[in-house]
mmCIF file of C-alpha atoms in Angstrom:
data_model
loop_
_atom_site.group_PDB
_atom_site.id
_atom_site.type_symbol
_atom_site.label_atom_id
_atom_site.label_comp_id
_atom_site.label_asym_id
_atom_site.label_seq_id
_atom_site.Cartn_x
_atom_site.Cartn_y
_atom_site.Cartn_z
ATOM 1 C CA MET W 1 0.000 0.000 0.000
ATOM 2 C CA ALA W 2 1.492 3.336 -1.028
ATOM 3 C CA ALA W 3 1.554 6.186 1.425
ATOM 4 C CA HIS W 4 0.552 8.913 -0.991
ATOM 5 C CA ARG W 5 -1.145 9.502 -4.320
ATOM 6 C CA ARG W 6 0.746 10.039 -7.554
ATOM 7 C CA GLU W 7 -0.702 11.132 -10.856
ATOM 8 C CA PRO W 8 -0.577 8.757 -13.821
ATOM 9 C CA ARG W 9 2.833 8.610 -15.495
ATOM 10 C CA THR W 10 3.333 11.079 -18.310
ATOM 11 C CA ALA W 11 4.766 8.251 -20.402
ATOM 12 C CA SER W 12 1.328 6.662 -20.658
ATOM 13 C CA PRO W 13 -0.167 6.795 -24.141
ATOM 14 C CA ALA W 14 -2.709 9.535 -24.652
ATOM 15 C CA PRO W 15 -5.389 8.142 -26.920
ATOM 16 C CA THR W 16 -7.894 10.555 -28.293
ATOM 17 C CA GLY W 17 -11.540 9.608 -28.222
ATOM 18 C CA PRO W 18 -15.010 11.097 -28.158
ATOM 19 C CA ALA W 19 -14.295 12.426 -24.677
ATOM 20 C CA GLN W 20 -12.267 15.274 -26.149
ATOM 21 C CA THR W 21 -13.777 18.657 -25.477
ATOM 22 C CA ARG W 22 -15.157 20.578 -28.393
ATOM 23 C CA ALA W 23 -12.759 23.440 -29.023
ATOM 24 C CA ALA W 24 -14.866 24.646 -31.908
ATOM 25 C CA GLN W 25 -17.901 25.180 -29.727
ATOM 26 C CA THR W 26 -19.009 28.724 -29.161
ATOM 27 C CA ARG W 27 -18.144 29.614 -25.588
ATOM 28 C CA ALA W 28 -21.393 29.491 -23.640
ATOM 29 C CA THR W 29 -22.201 31.626 -20.645
ATOM 30 C CA PRO W 30 -22.134 29.294 -17.644
ATOM 31 C CA THR W 31 -25.129 29.009 -15.391
ATOM 32 C CA SER W 32 -24.629 31.304 -12.417
ATOM 33 C CA ALA W 33 -25.459 30.588 -8.819
ATOM 34 C CA ALA W 34 -28.053 33.325 -8.968
ATOM 35 C CA GLN W 35 -29.767 31.660 -11.921
ATOM 36 C CA THR W 36 -29.857 28.252 -10.283
ATOM 37 C CA GLY W 37 -30.603 29.364 -6.737
ATOM 38 C CA ALA W 38 -27.359 27.820 -5.482
ATOM 39 C CA THR W 39 -25.480 29.529 -2.685
ATOM 40 C CA PRO W 40 -22.539 31.563 -4.086
ATOM 41 C CA THR W 41 -19.187 29.896 -3.507
ATOM 42 C CA GLY W 42 -17.543 30.926 -0.266
ATOM 43 C CA ALA W 43 -20.820 31.832 1.424
ATOM 44 C CA THR W 44 -22.383 29.927 4.302
ATOM 45 C CA PRO W 45 -25.496 28.052 3.098
ATOM 46 C CA THR W 46 -28.698 29.858 3.953
ATOM 47 C CA GLY W 47 -30.424 28.615 7.083
ATOM 48 C CA ALA W 48 -27.666 26.253 8.156
ATOM 49 C CA THR W 49 -24.137 26.354 9.460
ATOM 50 C CA PRO W 50 -22.085 23.322 8.410
ATOM 51 C CA SER W 51 -21.352 21.014 11.309
ATOM 52 C CA ARG W 52 -17.707 20.678 12.292
ATOM 53 C CA SER W 53 -18.146 17.564 14.403
ATOM 54 C CA GLY W 54 -18.409 14.965 11.625
ATOM 55 C CA GLY W 55 -19.573 12.300 14.076
ATOM 56 C CA ALA W 56 -17.758 10.171 16.600
ATOM 57 C CA ASP W 57 -15.645 8.397 13.965
ATOM 58 C CA ARG W 58 -14.525 11.595 12.236
ATOM 59 C CA ASP W 59 -10.824 11.028 12.888
ATOM 60 C CA ARG W 60 -10.777 7.232 13.082
ATOM 61 C CA ARG W 61 -7.954 5.799 10.998
ATOM 62 C CA PRO W 62 -8.804 2.776 8.819
ATOM 63 C CA THR W 63 -6.928 -0.371 9.737
ATOM 64 C CA ARG W 64 -4.451 -1.978 7.365
ATOM 65 C CA GLU W 65 -7.008 -4.697 6.658
ATOM 66 C CA GLU W 66 -9.717 -2.129 5.886
ATOM 67 C CA LEU W 67 -7.411 -0.310 3.496
ATOM 68 C CA ALA W 68 -6.492 -3.518 1.685
ATOM 69 C CA ALA W 69 -10.173 -4.433 1.356
ATOM 70 C CA ALA W 70 -10.981 -1.001 -0.108
ATOM 71 C CA ALA W 71 -9.149 -1.620 -3.401
ATOM 72 C CA ASP W 72 -11.450 -1.269 -6.436
ATOM 73 C CA ARG W 73 -14.322 0.097 -4.355
ATOM 74 C CA THR W 74 -16.224 3.172 -5.473
ATOM 75 C CA ILE W 75 -17.550 6.067 -3.423
ATOM 76 C CA PRO W 76 -20.569 8.270 -4.161
ATOM 77 C CA ASP W 77 -20.190 11.617 -5.881
ATOM 78 C CA VAL W 78 -21.024 14.795 -4.014
ATOM 79 C CA ILE W 79 -23.069 16.461 -6.728
ATOM 80 C CA ALA W 80 -26.230 18.450 -7.415
ATOM 81 C CA PRO W 81 -27.710 20.277 -10.415
ATOM 82 C CA GLY W 82 -26.427 23.745 -11.249
ATOM 83 C CA LEU W 83 -23.265 23.825 -9.135
ATOM 84 C CA THR W 84 -20.798 26.656 -9.545
ATOM 85 C CA VAL W 85 -17.771 24.301 -9.549
ATOM 86 C CA LEU W 86 -17.578 20.533 -9.898
ATOM 87 C CA PHE W 87 -14.132 19.385 -8.727
ATOM 88 C CA VAL W 88 -12.833 16.233 -10.419
ATOM 89 C CA GLY W 89 -10.293 14.066 -8.627
ATOM 90 C CA ILE W 90 -8.250 11.410 -10.418
ATOM 91 C CA ASN W 91 -9.678 8.387 -8.567
ATOM 92 C CA PRO W 92 -10.327 7.514 -4.914
ATOM 93 C CA GLY W 93 -7.385 6.430 -2.808
ATOM 94 C CA LEU W 94 -7.736 3.501 -0.444
ATOM 95 C CA TRP W 95 -8.234 5.836 2.517
ATOM 96 C CA SER W 96 -11.125 7.545 0.732
ATOM 97 C CA ALA W 97 -12.638 4.223 -0.315
ATOM 98 C CA ALA W 98 -12.398 2.873 3.241
ATOM 99 C CA THR W 99 -14.063 5.953 4.748
ATOM 100 C CA GLY W 100 -16.394 6.999 1.912
ATOM 101 C CA ARG W 101 -14.885 10.502 1.969
ATOM 102 C CA HIS W 102 -13.197 12.305 -0.892
ATOM 103 C CA PHE W 103 -9.598 13.507 -0.428
ATOM 104 C CA ALA W 104 -9.696 11.863 2.990
ATOM 105 C CA ARG W 105 -6.096 10.858 3.598
ATOM 106 C CA PRO W 106 -4.284 13.007 6.181
ATOM 107 C CA GLY W 107 -1.709 14.984 4.269
ATOM 108 C CA ASN W 108 -3.933 15.543 1.246
ATOM 109 C CA ARG W 109 -4.248 19.311 0.902
ATOM 110 C CA PHE W 110 -7.511 19.593 -1.018
ATOM 111 C CA TRP W 111 -9.616 20.751 1.927
ATOM 112 C CA PRO W 112 -7.091 23.340 3.192
ATOM 113 C CA ALA W 113 -6.641 24.662 -0.372
ATOM 114 C CA LEU W 114 -10.410 24.926 -0.807
ATOM 115 C CA HIS W 115 -10.548 27.181 2.242
ATOM 116 C CA ARG W 116 -7.375 29.136 1.442
ATOM 117 C CA GLY W 117 -8.741 29.756 -2.032
ATOM 118 C CA GLY W 118 -11.884 31.362 -0.643
ATOM 119 C CA PHE W 119 -14.421 28.678 -1.526
ATOM 120 C CA THR W 120 -15.434 27.938 2.085
ATOM 121 C CA PRO W 121 -15.543 30.238 5.145
ATOM 122 C CA HIS W 122 -13.604 27.725 7.243
ATOM 123 C CA ARG W 123 -11.594 24.588 6.586
ATOM 124 C CA LEU W 124 -13.942 21.654 6.136
ATOM 125 C CA HIS W 125 -13.152 18.153 7.355
ATOM 126 C CA PRO W 126 -13.667 15.368 4.790
ATOM 127 C CA SER W 127 -16.589 14.160 6.921
ATOM 128 C CA GLU W 128 -18.351 17.438 6.034
ATOM 129 C CA GLN W 129 -18.255 16.790 2.295
ATOM 130 C CA ASP W 130 -22.038 16.617 2.014
ATOM 131 C CA THR W 131 -22.258 20.321 2.911
ATOM 132 C CA LEU W 132 -20.408 21.271 -0.291
ATOM 133 C CA PRO W 133 -23.469 21.665 -2.562
ATOM 134 C CA GLY W 134 -24.671 24.339 -0.142
ATOM 135 C CA TYR W 135 -21.606 26.320 -1.190
ATOM 136 C CA GLY W 136 -22.244 25.631 -4.877
ATOM 137 C CA LEU W 137 -19.508 22.972 -4.988
ATOM 138 C CA GLY W 138 -19.295 19.248 -5.728
ATOM 139 C CA ILE W 139 -16.772 16.418 -6.114
ATOM 140 C CA THR W 140 -16.522 13.500 -8.531
ATOM 141 C CA ASN W 141 -13.620 11.485 -9.997
ATOM 142 C CA MET W 142 -12.248 10.763 -13.455
ATOM 143 C CA VAL W 143 -12.104 7.046 -12.607
ATOM 144 C CA ASP W 144 -14.432 5.513 -10.032
ATOM 145 C CA ARG W 145 -12.389 2.561 -8.812
ATOM 146 C CA ALA W 146 -10.115 3.009 -5.822
ATOM 147 C CA SER W 147 -6.422 2.179 -5.933
ATOM 148 C CA ALA W 148 -3.409 2.655 -3.710
ATOM 149 C CA ARG W 149 -1.818 4.916 -6.309
ATOM 150 C CA ALA W 150 -3.316 6.944 -9.125
ATOM 151 C CA ASP W 151 -0.504 5.849 -11.435
ATOM 152 C CA GLU W 152 -1.973 2.329 -11.321
ATOM 153 C CA LEU W 153 -4.683 3.555 -13.697
ATOM 154 C CA THR W 154 -4.403 2.879 -17.410
ATOM 155 C CA ALA W 155 -4.737 5.487 -20.128
ATOM 156 C CA ALA W 156 -7.843 3.649 -21.359
ATOM 157 C CA GLU W 157 -9.464 4.031 -17.938
ATOM 158 C CA LEU W 158 -8.810 7.766 -17.958
ATOM 159 C CA VAL W 159 -10.211 8.191 -21.471
ATOM 160 C CA GLU W 160 -13.317 6.221 -20.529
ATOM 161 C CA GLY W 161 -13.576 8.256 -17.333
ATOM 162 C CA ALA W 162 -13.528 11.471 -19.337
ATOM 163 C CA GLU W 163 -16.478 10.129 -21.353
ATOM 164 C CA VAL W 164 -18.415 9.415 -18.175
ATOM 165 C CA LEU W 165 -17.520 12.844 -16.800
ATOM 166 C CA ALA W 166 -18.778 14.553 -19.957
ATOM 167 C CA ASP W 167 -22.132 12.808 -19.576
ATOM 168 C CA LYS W 168 -22.278 13.742 -15.898
ATOM 169 C CA VAL W 169 -21.623 17.387 -16.755
ATOM 170 C CA ARG W 170 -24.370 17.392 -19.388
ATOM 171 C CA ARG W 171 -26.839 16.046 -16.836
ATOM 172 C CA HIS W 172 -25.899 18.242 -13.870
ATOM 173 C CA ARG W 173 -24.817 21.392 -15.742
ATOM 174 C CA PRO W 174 -22.167 22.907 -13.453
ATOM 175 C CA ALA W 175 -20.831 26.287 -14.547
ATOM 176 C CA TRP W 176 -17.204 25.201 -14.099
ATOM 177 C CA VAL W 177 -15.410 21.838 -14.094
ATOM 178 C CA ALA W 178 -12.061 21.808 -12.267
ATOM 179 C CA VAL W 179 -9.867 18.756 -12.872
ATOM 180 C CA VAL W 180 -7.482 18.263 -9.955
ATOM 181 C CA GLY W 181 -4.388 16.878 -11.680
ATOM 182 C CA VAL W 182 -2.898 18.028 -14.980
ATOM 183 C CA THR W 183 -1.495 14.651 -16.085
ATOM 184 C CA ALA W 184 -4.867 12.927 -15.727
ATOM 185 C CA TYR W 185 -6.461 15.749 -17.711
ATOM 186 C CA ARG W 186 -3.866 15.505 -20.478
ATOM 187 C CA ILE W 187 -4.340 11.758 -20.869
ATOM 188 C CA GLY W 188 -8.101 11.580 -20.367
ATOM 189 C CA PHE W 189 -8.939 14.434 -22.712
ATOM 190 C CA GLY W 190 -6.140 13.958 -25.232
ATOM 191 C CA ARG W 191 -4.563 17.344 -24.489
ATOM 192 C CA PRO W 192 -0.850 16.520 -24.048
ATOM 193 C CA LYS W 193 0.209 20.174 -23.783
ATOM 194 C CA ALA W 194 -2.490 21.341 -21.375
ATOM 195 C CA ALA W 195 -1.263 23.585 -18.555
ATOM 196 C CA PHE W 196 -2.728 24.654 -15.234
ATOM 197 C CA GLY W 197 -5.518 27.200 -15.235
ATOM 198 C CA PRO W 198 -8.369 27.892 -17.659
ATOM 199 C CA GLN W 199 -8.684 25.708 -20.750
ATOM 200 C CA PRO W 200 -9.714 27.079 -24.158
ATOM 201 C CA GLU W 201 -12.491 24.555 -24.729
ATOM 202 C CA LEU W 202 -15.737 23.695 -22.992
ATOM 203 C CA LEU W 203 -17.080 20.457 -21.570
ATOM 204 C CA GLY W 204 -20.713 20.624 -22.558
ATOM 205 C CA ASP W 205 -21.589 24.169 -21.513
ATOM 206 C CA ALA W 206 -19.153 24.188 -18.574
ATOM 207 C CA ARG W 207 -15.876 26.047 -18.547
ATOM 208 C CA LEU W 208 -12.816 23.923 -17.815
ATOM 209 C CA TRP W 209 -10.005 24.607 -15.355
ATOM 210 C CA VAL W 210 -7.024 22.458 -14.365
ATOM 211 C CA LEU W 211 -5.705 22.602 -10.795
ATOM 212 C CA PRO W 212 -2.564 21.064 -9.275
ATOM 213 C CA ASN W 213 -2.823 17.667 -7.616
ATOM 214 C CA PRO W 214 -3.161 18.391 -3.857
ATOM 215 C CA SER W 215 -1.479 15.133 -2.837
ATOM 216 C CA GLY W 216 1.208 15.503 -0.211
ATOM 217 C CA LEU W 217 3.579 13.897 -2.737
ATOM 218 C CA ASN W 218 3.292 16.917 -5.032
ATOM 219 C CA ALA W 219 6.321 18.820 -3.756
ATOM 220 C CA HIS W 220 6.077 21.375 -6.565
ATOM 221 C CA PHE W 221 3.264 23.107 -4.663
ATOM 222 C CA THR W 222 3.217 24.267 -1.056
ATOM 223 C CA ALA W 223 0.061 24.812 0.977
ATOM 224 C CA GLU W 224 0.320 28.503 0.111
ATOM 225 C CA THR W 225 0.787 28.064 -3.631
ATOM 226 C CA LEU W 226 -1.983 25.466 -3.784
ATOM 227 C CA GLY W 227 -4.290 27.891 -2.013
ATOM 228 C CA ALA W 228 -3.316 30.584 -4.497
ATOM 229 C CA ALA W 229 -4.081 28.256 -7.428
ATOM 230 C CA PHE W 230 -7.519 27.508 -5.986
ATOM 231 C CA GLY W 231 -7.959 31.232 -5.372
ATOM 232 C CA GLU W 232 -7.423 31.984 -9.065
ATOM 233 C CA LEU W 233 -10.309 29.682 -9.917
ATOM 234 C CA ARG W 234 -12.422 31.241 -7.186
ATOM 235 C CA ALA W 235 -11.775 34.707 -8.621
ATOM 236 C CA ALA W 236 -12.694 33.498 -12.108
ATOM 237 C CA THR W 237 -16.005 32.070 -10.897
ATOM 238 C CA ALA W 238 -16.863 35.401 -9.289
ATOM 239 C CA GLY W 239 -15.923 37.491 -12.313
ATOM 240 C CA PRO W 240 -17.935 38.451 -15.380
ATOM 241 C CA ALA W 241 -19.084 35.540 -17.535
#
């Protein structure tokens, strides 16, 4: 069992399939939170303050046996119609699969970066993931099956996952789709030169953005620079369409 999550190897082949985004599409104006009735990102959901307790087992660590048994499991998306941003992880790690919580492993910096970037008024615990739609946010994955390392995934799995993601976006119509991991994006969408930040094409009617992988293994980004990268997306979602 690996201690951290790595992105798929860049040497993997990058097949191009129907999952590629349509660069020739006319850029559509994304659905705003005001149009959908969703709470603007960064604001506390109306009528409720997210719980910080997360239950008695909030900080319980899965056993080695539980982690081993979690391989190939799936976990539910956190999703709703008309979100401002749908975050897309690579695939669940064993810790996430064992707990049912996205980005759950201690040391993963997704939740701190979400707060530092201005999407949430305080740092959420993974056990609070179901409060995200109240902030106009959601989480899904490129590939559903859990693995100890993201680089165990094949290029074919990532391409197929991009197809599934495209269908999910058409059904739920988020304004923005943020893929958390540039290598997975390059392989899955057949964009070998894609860089971090906004992408020139759309996925359905949603604008695309690529964020750094928040894994603790990603030494190229500190907590501060990850927060800044998330903050750039946050600023874009708040700006003019």
